PDB file of C-alpha atoms in Angstrom:
ATOM      1  CA  UNK A   1     106.772  37.361  41.379  1.00 52.00           C
ATOM      2  CA  UNK A   2     104.175  38.732  43.754  1.00 57.00           C
ATOM      3  CA  UNK A   3     102.798  37.947  47.197  1.00 62.00           C
ATOM      4  CA  UNK A   4      99.929  39.029  49.407  1.00 65.00           C
ATOM      5  CA  UNK A   5     101.217  39.767  52.888  1.00 69.00           C
ATOM      6  CA  UNK A   6      98.847  40.302  55.801  1.00 67.00           C
ATOM      7  CA  UNK A   7     100.418  41.712  58.943  1.00 67.00           C
ATOM      8  CA  UNK A   8      99.008  41.948  62.449  1.00 64.00           C
ATOM      9  CA  UNK A   9     101.534  43.336  64.898  1.00 64.00           C
ATOM     10  CA  UNK A  10     101.469  44.402  68.517  1.00 62.00           C
ATOM     11  CA  UNK A  11     102.783  47.972  68.352  1.00 66.00           C
ATOM     12  CA  UNK A  12     105.449  48.321  65.610  1.00 73.00           C
ATOM     13  CA  UNK A  13     106.788  46.317  62.696  1.00 76.00           C
ATOM     14  CA  UNK A  14     109.109  46.560  59.715  1.00 77.00           C
ATOM     15  CA  UNK A  15     108.856  44.086  56.840  1.00 77.00           C
ATOM     16  CA  UNK A  16     112.010  43.244  54.915  1.00 75.00           C
ATOM     17  CA  UNK A  17     112.143  41.275  51.671  1.00 71.00           C
ATOM     18  CA  UNK A  18     115.629  40.438  50.413  1.00 68.00           C
ATOM     19  CA  UNK A  19     117.188  43.117  52.636  1.00 70.00           C
ATOM     20  CA  UNK A  20     114.855  45.887  51.407  1.00 73.00           C
ATOM     21  CA  UNK A  21     112.312  47.556  53.699  1.00 76.00           C
ATOM     22  CA  UNK A  22     108.942  47.137  51.979  1.00 75.00           C
ATOM     23  CA  UNK A  23     106.531  48.170  54.780  1.00 76.00           C
ATOM     24  CA  UNK A  24     106.605  49.744  58.234  1.00 75.00           C
ATOM     25  CA  UNK A  25     104.121  50.754  60.923  1.00 73.00           C
ATOM     26  CA  UNK A  26     105.050  53.098  63.760  1.00 69.00           C
ATOM     27  CA  UNK A  27     102.250  52.179  66.150  1.00 64.00           C
ATOM     28  CA  UNK A  28      98.952  50.417  66.713  1.00 57.00           C
ATOM     29  CA  UNK A  29      96.889  53.484  65.793  1.00 55.00           C
ATOM     30  CA  UNK A  30      98.485  53.793  62.358  1.00 49.00           C
ATOM     31  CA  UNK A  31      97.773  51.434  59.491  1.00 49.00           C
ATOM     32  CA  UNK A  32      98.616  51.362  55.824  1.00 51.00           C
ATOM     33  CA  UNK A  33      96.450  50.286  52.907  1.00 47.00           C
ATOM     34  CA  UNK A  34      96.387  46.548  52.451  1.00 46.00           C
ATOM     35  CA  UNK A  35      97.096  45.656  56.062  1.00 39.00           C
ATOM     36  CA  UNK A  36      94.327  43.687  57.764  1.00 38.00           C
ATOM     37  CA  UNK A  37      93.869  44.847  61.359  1.00 37.00           C
ATOM     38  CA  UNK A  38      92.140  42.521  63.840  1.00 38.00           C
ATOM     39  CA  UNK A  39      92.209  41.608  67.485  1.00 39.00           C
ATOM     40  CA  UNK A  40      94.415  38.657  68.402  1.00 42.00           C
ATOM     41  CA  UNK A  41      92.119  36.251  70.237  1.00 44.00           C
ATOM     42  CA  UNK A  42      94.763  33.733  71.279  1.00 48.00           C
ATOM     43  CA  UNK A  43      97.517  36.083  72.416  1.00 47.00           C
ATOM     44  CA  UNK A  44     100.960  34.473  72.445  1.00 49.00           C
ATOM     45  CA  UNK A  45     104.024  35.930  74.215  1.00 49.00           C
ATOM     46  CA  UNK A  46     106.812  37.505  72.140  1.00 48.00           C
ATOM     47  CA  UNK A  47     109.146  35.018  70.542  1.00 47.00           C
ATOM     48  CA  UNK A  48     106.382  32.581  69.641  1.00 47.00           C
ATOM     49  CA  UNK A  49     104.456  32.043  66.432  1.00 50.00           C
ATOM     50  CA  UNK A  50     100.708  31.423  66.341  1.00 49.00           C
ATOM     51  CA  UNK A  51      98.051  30.432  63.838  1.00 44.00           C
ATOM     52  CA  UNK A  52      95.958  33.324  62.553  1.00 47.00           C
ATOM     53  CA  UNK A  53      92.998  33.499  60.195  1.00 47.00           C
ATOM     54  CA  UNK A  54      93.018  29.744  59.657  1.00 47.00           C
ATOM     55  CA  UNK A  55      96.510  29.699  58.121  1.00 47.00           C
ATOM     56  CA  UNK A  56      99.661  28.248  59.627  1.00 48.00           C
ATOM     57  CA  UNK A  57     103.060  29.865  59.737  1.00 51.00           C
ATOM     58  CA  UNK A  58     105.553  27.152  58.818  1.00 53.00           C
ATOM     59  CA  UNK A  59     109.049  27.486  60.177  1.00 58.00           C
ATOM     60  CA  UNK A  60     112.011  25.525  61.423  1.00 65.00           C
ATOM     61  CA  UNK A  61     114.867  26.124  63.843  1.00 71.00           C
ATOM     62  CA  UNK A  62     116.448  28.683  61.502  1.00 71.00           C
ATOM     63  CA  UNK A  63     113.762  31.233  62.527  1.00 72.00           C
ATOM     64  CA  UNK A  64     114.978  33.474  65.357  1.00 76.00           C
ATOM     65  CA  UNK A  65     113.320  36.082  67.556  1.00 75.00           C
ATOM     66  CA  UNK A  66     114.320  38.657  70.123  1.00 76.00           C
ATOM     67  CA  UNK A  67     112.408  40.703  72.673  1.00 75.00           C
ATOM     68  CA  UNK A  68     115.260  43.203  72.961  1.00 76.00           C
ATOM     69  CA  UNK A  69     116.112  46.170  70.772  1.00 79.00           C
ATOM     70  CA  UNK A  70     116.596  45.255  67.116  1.00 78.00           C
ATOM     71  CA  UNK A  71     120.243  45.938  66.265  1.00 83.00           C
ATOM     72  CA  UNK A  72     121.243  47.934  63.213  1.00 86.00           C
ATOM     73  CA  UNK A  73     122.117  45.683  60.294  1.00 85.00           C
ATOM     74  CA  UNK A  74     120.133  42.643  61.477  1.00 81.00           C
ATOM     75  CA  UNK A  75     118.690  42.181  57.978  1.00 79.00           C
ATOM     76  CA  UNK A  76     122.114  42.045  56.318  1.00 82.00           C
ATOM     77  CA  UNK A  77     123.826  38.807  55.240  1.00 82.00           C
ATOM     78  CA  UNK A  78     126.313  37.600  57.806  1.00 87.00           C
ATOM     79  CA  UNK A  79     124.535  39.137  60.823  1.00 86.00           C
ATOM     80  CA  UNK A  80     125.280  36.984  63.891  1.00 88.00           C
ATOM     81  CA  UNK A  81     121.959  36.004  65.505  1.00 84.00           C
ATOM     82  CA  UNK A  82     123.350  33.034  67.458  1.00 85.00           C
ATOM     83  CA  UNK A  83     122.354  34.647  70.774  1.00 85.00           C
ATOM     84  CA  UNK A  84     118.716  35.016  69.651  1.00 83.00           C
ATOM     85  CA  UNK A  85     116.382  32.194  70.762  1.00 82.00           C
ATOM     86  CA  UNK A  86     114.757  29.880  68.222  1.00 79.00           C
ATOM     87  CA  UNK A  87     111.078  30.670  67.581  1.00 71.00           C
ATOM     88  CA  UNK A  88     108.803  28.043  69.111  1.00 67.00           C
ATOM     89  CA  UNK A  89     105.165  27.199  68.464  1.00 59.00           C
ATOM     90  CA  UNK A  90     102.244  26.720  70.820  1.00 54.00           C
ATOM     91  CA  UNK A  91     103.403  23.250  71.831  1.00 51.00           C
ATOM     92  CA  UNK A  92     106.989  24.327  72.541  1.00 43.00           C
ATOM     93  CA  UNK A  93     108.409  22.841  69.331  1.00 44.00           C
ATOM     94  CA  UNK A  94     108.681  23.893  65.718  1.00 44.00           C
ATOM     95  CA  UNK A  95     105.163  24.462  64.372  1.00 41.00           C
ATOM     96  CA  UNK A  96     103.768  22.462  61.491  1.00 43.00           C
ATOM     97  CA  UNK A  97     100.144  22.183  60.333  1.00 43.00           C
ATOM     98  CA  UNK A  98      97.890  20.672  62.954  1.00 43.00           C
ATOM     99  CA  UNK A  99     100.265  21.121  65.902  1.00 43.00           C
ATOM    100  CA  UNK A 100      98.929  24.392  67.348  1.00 46.00           C
ATOM    101  CA  UNK A 101      96.663  24.332  70.395  1.00 46.00           C
ATOM    102  CA  UNK A 102      94.746  27.484  69.400  1.00 45.00           C
ATOM    103  CA  UNK A 103      91.512  27.549  67.469  1.00 46.00           C
ATOM    104  CA  UNK A 104      91.706  29.418  64.138  1.00 48.00           C
ATOM    105  CA  UNK A 105      90.843  33.120  64.236  1.00 43.00           C
ATOM    106  CA  UNK A 106      88.351  34.108  61.536  1.00 44.00           C
ATOM    107  CA  UNK A 107      88.885  37.527  59.943  1.00 44.00           C
TER     108      UNK A 107
END
């Protein structure tokens, strides 16, 4: 199995796939091969998901977000994220194709 993953992050990120760290970035001035860097035209506050490069991020109320410090072990099975808010889309509800208010960003 393989996947192409394009990441655009404000400041730092860590990408986990089945509990394994597969990519990290320590700041906006550092990039790694294969990561597409671009300016976010329709900036959305933390805890929200937006449409980028003409593709939609599909999610439901199982997706969580936090603006606080990421606790150790958050990627492990059984981690209690009940206090984290549900991720919401542009319209304030779960995002599905065609529901976002933003125009697509062309890369």
